[in-house]
Amino acid sequence: MFYSCGEDGFVQRFDLRSNSSTKLFCCSTFTGTDNLFSSNILSLNSIIIDPRHPNYFYLGDCDQYARVYDIRKLPSNKDAPVETFCPKHLIKTREMQITGLSYSNTSKLLARTLAASQEHVDSLDEPHMYSGHRNNFMVKGVSFFGPDSEHVMSGLDCVVWKKNDGRVIRIMEGNKCIVNQVEPHPNISVFASSELEKDTTLWAPVSLITFLHWFMSYCR
């Protein structure tokens, strides 16, 4: 069983055992600070499930809020999140949206935003903000990386930050197009990147010959 979301605002659940899907609800905008909903549909960019609490999933959408839903209360509660998260300085802005979400192995949440103004980003007093490149036009993913989730990765090029201090430690150029998604291997220090092209690139901190020999041995 897995869940998906899309630009039409719908969250769906797919059951591989019955080869069927169910539309759970359609995500709507808030009408104000009281968290009441309007009829305006939100395009959804990301959905993730909490690895330690699999009954909860988060949605990243075209506003500044990360929404938390309880699978056990769906679809009876429809579009009714059990919790919402937004930094205080972004509550009243409409210039940002969440393009990617990720969980660490300790259930820490990481959000990737699309910013309309570099000056706005530079003025934020956030100890866990990762900067160094701009995401102005396209949806980019974000991921933790490393056995203890000690690094943060995102696209445009392949950018790697130190999680604790936000320092950029490596920028690796993609092939020919902008990198949209980076996804780490769950057990080894390897990650894959995808672009607008048809190819997927594998990255590892070793030489190509050593990596291929090691990776083929691991996959046996």
PDB file of C-alpha atoms in Angstrom:
ATOM      1  CA  MET A   1       0.000   0.000   0.000  1.00  0.00           C
ATOM      2  CA  PHE A   2       1.267   3.490  -0.826  1.00  0.00           C
ATOM      3  CA  TYR A   3       0.011   7.077  -1.026  1.00  0.00           C
ATOM      4  CA  SER A   4       0.336   9.746  -3.693  1.00  0.00           C
ATOM      5  CA  CYS A   5      -0.551  13.398  -4.200  1.00  0.00           C
ATOM      6  CA  GLY A   6      -0.670  15.684  -7.207  1.00  0.00           C
ATOM      7  CA  GLU A   7      -1.334  19.087  -8.695  1.00  0.00           C
ATOM      8  CA  ASP A   8      -5.083  18.403  -8.673  1.00  0.00           C
ATOM      9  CA  GLY A   9      -4.998  18.588  -4.853  1.00  0.00           C
ATOM     10  CA  PHE A  10      -6.093  14.980  -4.292  1.00  0.00           C
ATOM     11  CA  VAL A  11      -4.450  12.479  -1.941  1.00  0.00           C
ATOM     12  CA  GLN A  12      -4.881   8.885  -3.098  1.00  0.00           C
ATOM     13  CA  ARG A  13      -4.219   5.506  -1.533  1.00  0.00           C
ATOM     14  CA  PHE A  14      -3.168   2.584  -3.728  1.00  0.00           C
ATOM     15  CA  ASP A  15      -3.563  -1.037  -2.639  1.00  0.00           C
ATOM     16  CA  LEU A  16      -1.352  -3.386  -4.667  1.00  0.00           C
ATOM     17  CA  ARG A  17      -3.233  -6.415  -3.373  1.00  0.00           C
ATOM     18  CA  SER A  18      -6.488  -5.381  -5.038  1.00  0.00           C
ATOM     19  CA  ASN A  19      -5.051  -3.284  -7.865  1.00  0.00           C
ATOM     20  CA  SER A  20      -7.243  -0.365  -6.850  1.00  0.00           C
ATOM     21  CA  SER A  21      -6.966   3.247  -5.692  1.00  0.00           C
ATOM     22  CA  THR A  22      -9.064   5.431  -3.392  1.00  0.00           C
ATOM     23  CA  LYS A  23      -9.293   9.222  -3.416  1.00  0.00           C
ATOM     24  CA  LEU A  24      -9.133  10.180   0.266  1.00  0.00           C
ATOM     25  CA  PHE A  25      -9.629  13.953   0.144  1.00  0.00           C
ATOM     26  CA  CYS A  26      -8.810  17.141  -1.715  1.00  0.00           C
ATOM     27  CA  CYS A  27      -6.519  19.633   0.031  1.00  0.00           C
ATOM     28  CA  SER A  28      -7.816  23.215   0.384  1.00  0.00           C
ATOM     29  CA  THR A  29      -6.351  26.536   1.487  1.00  0.00           C
ATOM     30  CA  PHE A  30      -6.890  28.081   4.903  1.00  0.00           C
ATOM     31  CA  THR A  31      -9.303  31.002   5.063  1.00  0.00           C
ATOM     32  CA  GLY A  32      -7.494  32.609   7.992  1.00  0.00           C
ATOM     33  CA  THR A  33      -5.534  32.035  11.162  1.00  0.00           C
ATOM     34  CA  ASP A  34      -8.331  29.914  12.610  1.00  0.00           C
ATOM     35  CA  ASN A  35      -7.372  27.125  10.179  1.00  0.00           C
ATOM     36  CA  LEU A  36     -10.791  26.999   8.537  1.00  0.00           C
ATOM     37  CA  PHE A  37     -10.776  25.813   4.943  1.00  0.00           C
ATOM     38  CA  SER A  38     -12.021  27.460   1.761  1.00  0.00           C
ATOM     39  CA  SER A  39     -12.995  25.891  -1.529  1.00  0.00           C
ATOM     40  CA  ASN A  40      -9.678  26.882  -3.133  1.00  0.00           C
ATOM     41  CA  ILE A  41      -7.805  23.715  -4.092  1.00  0.00           C
ATOM     42  CA  LEU A  42      -4.079  23.510  -3.317  1.00  0.00           C
ATOM     43  CA  SER A  43      -1.618  21.870  -5.686  1.00  0.00           C
ATOM     44  CA  LEU A  44       0.365  19.238  -3.769  1.00  0.00           C
ATOM     45  CA  ASN A  45       4.112  18.787  -4.245  1.00  0.00           C
ATOM     46  CA  SER A  46       5.170  16.175  -1.685  1.00  0.00           C
ATOM     47  CA  ILE A  47       3.838  13.474   0.629  1.00  0.00           C
ATOM     48  CA  ILE A  48       5.858  11.503   3.211  1.00  0.00           C
ATOM     49  CA  ILE A  49       5.065   9.031   5.998  1.00  0.00           C
ATOM     50  CA  ASP A  50       6.679   9.272   9.433  1.00  0.00           C
ATOM     51  CA  PRO A  51       9.029   6.233   9.667  1.00  0.00           C
ATOM     52  CA  ARG A  52       8.557   5.909  13.428  1.00  0.00           C
ATOM     53  CA  HIS A  53       4.827   6.673  13.448  1.00  0.00           C
ATOM     54  CA  PRO A  54       3.465   5.239  10.167  1.00  0.00           C
ATOM     55  CA  ASN A  55      -0.107   6.325  10.915  1.00  0.00           C
ATOM     56  CA  TYR A  56       0.881   9.932  10.195  1.00  0.00           C
ATOM     57  CA  PHE A  57       1.790  11.550   6.885  1.00  0.00           C
ATOM     58  CA  TYR A  58       2.815  15.088   5.910  1.00  0.00           C
ATOM     59  CA  LEU A  59       1.823  17.106   2.863  1.00  0.00           C
ATOM     60  CA  GLY A  60       3.904  19.824   1.223  1.00  0.00           C
ATOM     61  CA  ASP A  61       1.864  22.100  -1.013  1.00  0.00           C
ATOM     62  CA  CYS A  62       1.631  25.477  -2.706  1.00  0.00           C
ATOM     63  CA  ASP A  63       1.518  27.477   0.495  1.00  0.00           C
ATOM     64  CA  GLN A  64       3.764  27.866   3.522  1.00  0.00           C
ATOM     65  CA  TYR A  65       2.165  25.181   5.730  1.00  0.00           C
ATOM     66  CA  ALA A  66       3.262  21.574   6.254  1.00  0.00           C
ATOM     67  CA  ARG A  67       0.114  19.619   7.105  1.00  0.00           C
ATOM     68  CA  VAL A  68      -0.028  16.443   9.213  1.00  0.00           C
ATOM     69  CA  TYR A  69      -2.814  13.878   8.757  1.00  0.00           C
ATOM     70  CA  ASP A  70      -3.752  10.768  10.720  1.00  0.00           C
ATOM     71  CA  ILE A  71      -4.386   7.833   8.377  1.00  0.00           C
ATOM     72  CA  ARG A  72      -6.700   6.264  10.951  1.00  0.00           C
ATOM     73  CA  LYS A  73      -9.082   9.244  10.702  1.00  0.00           C
ATOM     74  CA  LEU A  74      -9.363   9.169   6.924  1.00  0.00           C
ATOM     75  CA  PRO A  75     -11.548   9.558   4.978  1.00  0.00           C
ATOM     76  CA  SER A  76     -14.117  10.389   7.671  1.00  0.00           C
ATOM     77  CA  ASN A  77     -12.433  13.689   8.596  1.00  0.00           C
ATOM     78  CA  LYS A  78     -11.808  14.624   4.971  1.00  0.00           C
ATOM     79  CA  ASP A  79      -9.390  17.575   4.686  1.00  0.00           C
ATOM     80  CA  ALA A  80      -8.778  18.011   8.423  1.00  0.00           C
ATOM     81  CA  PRO A  81      -5.081  17.905   9.429  1.00  0.00           C
ATOM     82  CA  VAL A  82      -4.289  16.989  13.023  1.00  0.00           C
ATOM     83  CA  GLU A  83      -1.433  19.518  13.040  1.00  0.00           C
ATOM     84  CA  THR A  84       0.111  22.218  10.859  1.00  0.00           C
ATOM     85  CA  PHE A  85       3.638  23.634  10.913  1.00  0.00           C
ATOM     86  CA  CYS A  86       4.925  26.951   9.630  1.00  0.00           C
ATOM     87  CA  PRO A  87       7.784  29.212  10.798  1.00  0.00           C
ATOM     88  CA  LYS A  88       6.420  32.358  12.417  1.00  0.00           C
ATOM     89  CA  HIS A  89       8.030  34.672   9.875  1.00  0.00           C
ATOM     90  CA  LEU A  90       6.250  32.856   6.996  1.00  0.00           C
ATOM     91  CA  ILE A  91       2.697  32.747   8.372  1.00  0.00           C
ATOM     92  CA  LYS A  92       1.575  35.916   6.584  1.00  0.00           C
ATOM     93  CA  THR A  93       3.649  35.552   3.426  1.00  0.00           C
ATOM     94  CA  ARG A  94       2.405  34.183   0.128  1.00  0.00           C
ATOM     95  CA  GLU A  95       5.788  34.171  -1.569  1.00  0.00           C
ATOM     96  CA  MET A  96       6.856  30.667  -0.538  1.00  0.00           C
ATOM     97  CA  GLN A  97       5.631  27.145  -1.039  1.00  0.00           C
ATOM     98  CA  ILE A  98       6.890  23.740   0.113  1.00  0.00           C
ATOM     99  CA  THR A  99       8.337  21.787  -2.808  1.00  0.00           C
ATOM    100  CA  GLY A 100       9.781  18.833  -0.908  1.00  0.00           C
ATOM    101  CA  LEU A 101       9.626  17.046   2.445  1.00  0.00           C
ATOM    102  CA  SER A 102      11.822  14.399   4.023  1.00  0.00           C
ATOM    103  CA  TYR A 103      12.145  12.516   7.300  1.00  0.00           C
ATOM    104  CA  SER A 104      15.382  11.591   9.031  1.00  0.00           C
ATOM    105  CA  ASN A 105      15.834   8.205  10.695  1.00  0.00           C
ATOM    106  CA  THR A 106      14.874   9.893  13.980  1.00  0.00           C
ATOM    107  CA  SER A 107      11.626  11.355  12.562  1.00  0.00           C
ATOM    108  CA  LYS A 108      12.984  14.891  12.176  1.00  0.00           C
ATOM    109  CA  LEU A 109      11.167  16.788   9.436  1.00  0.00           C
ATOM    110  CA  LEU A 110      12.965  18.647   6.654  1.00  0.00           C
ATOM    111  CA  ALA A 111      11.120  21.016   4.302  1.00  0.00           C
ATOM    112  CA  ARG A 112      12.332  22.435   0.991  1.00  0.00           C
ATOM    113  CA  THR A 113      10.825  25.777  -0.048  1.00  0.00           C
ATOM    114  CA  LEU A 114      10.538  27.689  -3.283  1.00  0.00           C
ATOM    115  CA  ALA A 115      11.389  31.329  -2.570  1.00  0.00           C
ATOM    116  CA  ALA A 116      10.356  34.326  -4.629  1.00  0.00           C
ATOM    117  CA  SER A 117      12.955  36.667  -3.116  1.00  0.00           C
ATOM    118  CA  GLN A 118      16.587  36.036  -2.231  1.00  0.00           C
ATOM    119  CA  GLU A 119      16.582  39.107   0.023  1.00  0.00           C
ATOM    120  CA  HIS A 120      13.706  37.645   1.992  1.00  0.00           C
ATOM    121  CA  VAL A 121      15.640  34.433   2.548  1.00  0.00           C
ATOM    122  CA  ASP A 122      18.813  36.240   3.596  1.00  0.00           C
ATOM    123  CA  SER A 123      16.933  38.256   6.230  1.00  0.00           C
ATOM    124  CA  LEU A 124      15.581  35.210   8.066  1.00  0.00           C
ATOM    125  CA  ASP A 125      17.010  34.380  11.473  1.00  0.00           C
ATOM    126  CA  GLU A 126      16.730  30.585  11.251  1.00  0.00           C
ATOM    127  CA  PRO A 127      19.514  28.432  12.743  1.00  0.00           C
ATOM    128  CA  HIS A 128      18.529  25.466  10.576  1.00  0.00           C
ATOM    129  CA  MET A 129      18.108  27.174   7.234  1.00  0.00           C
ATOM    130  CA  TYR A 130      20.217  25.734   4.413  1.00  0.00           C
ATOM    131  CA  SER A 131      21.208  28.259   1.764  1.00  0.00           C
ATOM    132  CA  GLY A 132      23.739  28.474  -1.038  1.00  0.00           C
ATOM    133  CA  HIS A 133      21.581  28.267  -4.131  1.00  0.00           C
ATOM    134  CA  ARG A 134      18.180  29.560  -5.195  1.00  0.00           C
ATOM    135  CA  ASN A 135      15.021  27.642  -6.043  1.00  0.00           C
ATOM    136  CA  ASN A 136      12.830  30.141  -7.869  1.00  0.00           C
ATOM    137  CA  PHE A 137      10.943  28.308 -10.575  1.00  0.00           C
ATOM    138  CA  MET A 138      10.826  24.525 -10.255  1.00  0.00           C
ATOM    139  CA  VAL A 139       9.865  21.870  -7.733  1.00  0.00           C
ATOM    140  CA  LYS A 140      12.970  20.357  -6.109  1.00  0.00           C
ATOM    141  CA  GLY A 141      13.194  17.422  -3.735  1.00  0.00           C
ATOM    142  CA  VAL A 142      15.135  17.270  -0.487  1.00  0.00           C
ATOM    143  CA  SER A 143      16.637  14.382   1.479  1.00  0.00           C
ATOM    144  CA  PHE A 144      18.705  13.464   4.485  1.00  0.00           C
ATOM    145  CA  PHE A 145      21.924  11.580   3.739  1.00  0.00           C
ATOM    146  CA  GLY A 146      24.279   9.423   5.799  1.00  0.00           C
ATOM    147  CA  PRO A 147      23.865   6.617   8.359  1.00  0.00           C
ATOM    148  CA  ASP A 148      22.875   9.132  11.055  1.00  0.00           C
ATOM    149  CA  SER A 149      21.140  11.589   8.705  1.00  0.00           C
ATOM    150  CA  GLU A 150      24.065  13.954   9.280  1.00  0.00           C
ATOM    151  CA  HIS A 151      23.801  15.630   5.866  1.00  0.00           C
ATOM    152  CA  VAL A 152      21.075  17.356   3.857  1.00  0.00           C
ATOM    153  CA  MET A 153      20.820  17.146   0.053  1.00  0.00           C
ATOM    154  CA  SER A 154      18.770  18.955  -2.579  1.00  0.00           C
ATOM    155  CA  GLY A 155      18.635  19.561  -6.312  1.00  0.00           C
ATOM    156  CA  LEU A 156      19.409  22.259  -8.893  1.00  0.00           C
ATOM    157  CA  ASP A 157      22.882  20.841  -8.879  1.00  0.00           C
ATOM    158  CA  CYS A 158      23.557  18.154  -6.270  1.00  0.00           C
ATOM    159  CA  VAL A 159      24.131  20.254  -3.152  1.00  0.00           C
ATOM    160  CA  VAL A 160      25.159  18.681   0.175  1.00  0.00           C
ATOM    161  CA  TRP A 161      25.007  20.539   3.508  1.00  0.00           C
ATOM    162  CA  LYS A 162      26.145  19.642   7.010  1.00  0.00           C
ATOM    163  CA  LYS A 163      22.893  19.186   8.914  1.00  0.00           C
ATOM    164  CA  ASN A 164      23.936  20.702  12.247  1.00  0.00           C
ATOM    165  CA  ASP A 165      25.482  23.986  11.068  1.00  0.00           C
ATOM    166  CA  GLY A 166      24.040  24.432   7.551  1.00  0.00           C
ATOM    167  CA  ARG A 167      27.508  24.588   5.936  1.00  0.00           C
ATOM    168  CA  VAL A 168      27.745  23.665   2.235  1.00  0.00           C
ATOM    169  CA  ILE A 169      30.310  20.879   1.993  1.00  0.00           C
ATOM    170  CA  ARG A 170      29.924  19.833  -1.649  1.00  0.00           C
ATOM    171  CA  ILE A 171      28.276  21.004  -4.867  1.00  0.00           C
ATOM    172  CA  MET A 172      28.294  18.464  -7.706  1.00  0.00           C
ATOM    173  CA  GLU A 173      27.178  19.474 -11.168  1.00  0.00           C
ATOM    174  CA  GLY A 174      24.517  17.371 -12.890  1.00  0.00           C
ATOM    175  CA  ASN A 175      24.816  16.193 -16.473  1.00  0.00           C
ATOM    176  CA  LYS A 176      23.183  18.737 -18.771  1.00  0.00           C
ATOM    177  CA  CYS A 177      19.912  19.671 -17.111  1.00  0.00           C
ATOM    178  CA  ILE A 178      18.758  20.890 -13.712  1.00  0.00           C
ATOM    179  CA  VAL A 179      18.627  18.201 -11.023  1.00  0.00           C
ATOM    180  CA  ASN A 180      15.060  17.844  -9.736  1.00  0.00           C
ATOM    181  CA  GLN A 181      15.394  15.009  -7.248  1.00  0.00           C
ATOM    182  CA  VAL A 182      18.102  13.392  -5.118  1.00  0.00           C
ATOM    183  CA  GLU A 183      17.385  10.171  -3.271  1.00  0.00           C
ATOM    184  CA  PRO A 184      19.815   8.350  -0.934  1.00  0.00           C
ATOM    185  CA  HIS A 185      20.227   4.610  -0.564  1.00  0.00           C
ATOM    186  CA  PRO A 186      18.808   3.570   2.835  1.00  0.00           C
ATOM    187  CA  ASN A 187      21.880   1.593   3.930  1.00  0.00           C
ATOM    188  CA  ILE A 188      25.013   2.647   2.039  1.00  0.00           C
ATOM    189  CA  SER A 189      26.668   5.975   1.089  1.00  0.00           C
ATOM    190  CA  VAL A 190      25.207   6.144  -2.412  1.00  0.00           C
ATOM    191  CA  PHE A 191      22.527   8.399  -3.827  1.00  0.00           C
ATOM    192  CA  ALA A 192      20.727   8.788  -7.142  1.00  0.00           C
ATOM    193  CA  SER A 193      19.824  12.027  -8.927  1.00  0.00           C
ATOM    194  CA  SER A 194      17.246  12.567 -11.658  1.00  0.00           C
ATOM    195  CA  GLU A 195      16.978  15.429 -14.108  1.00  0.00           C
ATOM    196  CA  LEU A 196      14.781  16.522 -17.002  1.00  0.00           C
ATOM    197  CA  GLU A 197      16.596  13.954 -19.117  1.00  0.00           C
ATOM    198  CA  LYS A 198      15.755  10.239 -19.196  1.00  0.00           C
ATOM    199  CA  ASP A 199      18.905   9.170 -17.340  1.00  0.00           C
ATOM    200  CA  THR A 200      19.378   8.617 -13.608  1.00  0.00           C
ATOM    201  CA  THR A 201      22.850   9.234 -12.141  1.00  0.00           C
ATOM    202  CA  LEU A 202      24.386   7.279  -9.251  1.00  0.00           C
ATOM    203  CA  TRP A 203      26.851   9.054  -6.931  1.00  0.00           C
ATOM    204  CA  ALA A 204      29.328   7.509  -4.474  1.00  0.00           C
ATOM    205  CA  PRO A 205      32.468   8.747  -2.624  1.00  0.00           C
ATOM    206  CA  VAL A 206      34.774   6.301  -4.461  1.00  0.00           C
ATOM    207  CA  SER A 207      36.265   5.827  -7.938  1.00  0.00           C
ATOM    208  CA  LEU A 208      33.973   4.447 -10.637  1.00  0.00           C
ATOM    209  CA  ILE A 209      35.722   1.053 -10.927  1.00  0.00           C
ATOM    210  CA  THR A 210      35.761   0.553  -7.162  1.00  0.00           C
ATOM    211  CA  PHE A 211      32.124   1.594  -6.879  1.00  0.00           C
ATOM    212  CA  LEU A 212      30.893  -0.744  -9.636  1.00  0.00           C
ATOM    213  CA  HIS A 213      32.757  -3.708  -8.165  1.00  0.00           C
ATOM    214  CA  TRP A 214      31.467  -2.949  -4.672  1.00  0.00           C
ATOM    215  CA  PHE A 215      27.896  -2.185  -5.789  1.00  0.00           C
ATOM    216  CA  MET A 216      27.582  -5.390  -7.839  1.00  0.00           C
ATOM    217  CA  SER A 217      28.883  -7.398  -4.880  1.00  0.00           C
ATOM    218  CA  TYR A 218      26.346  -5.703  -2.609  1.00  0.00           C
ATOM    219  CA  CYS A 219      23.450  -6.478  -4.972  1.00  0.00           C
ATOM    220  CA  ARG A 220      24.175 -10.199  -5.208  1.00  0.00           C
TER     221      ARG A 220
END
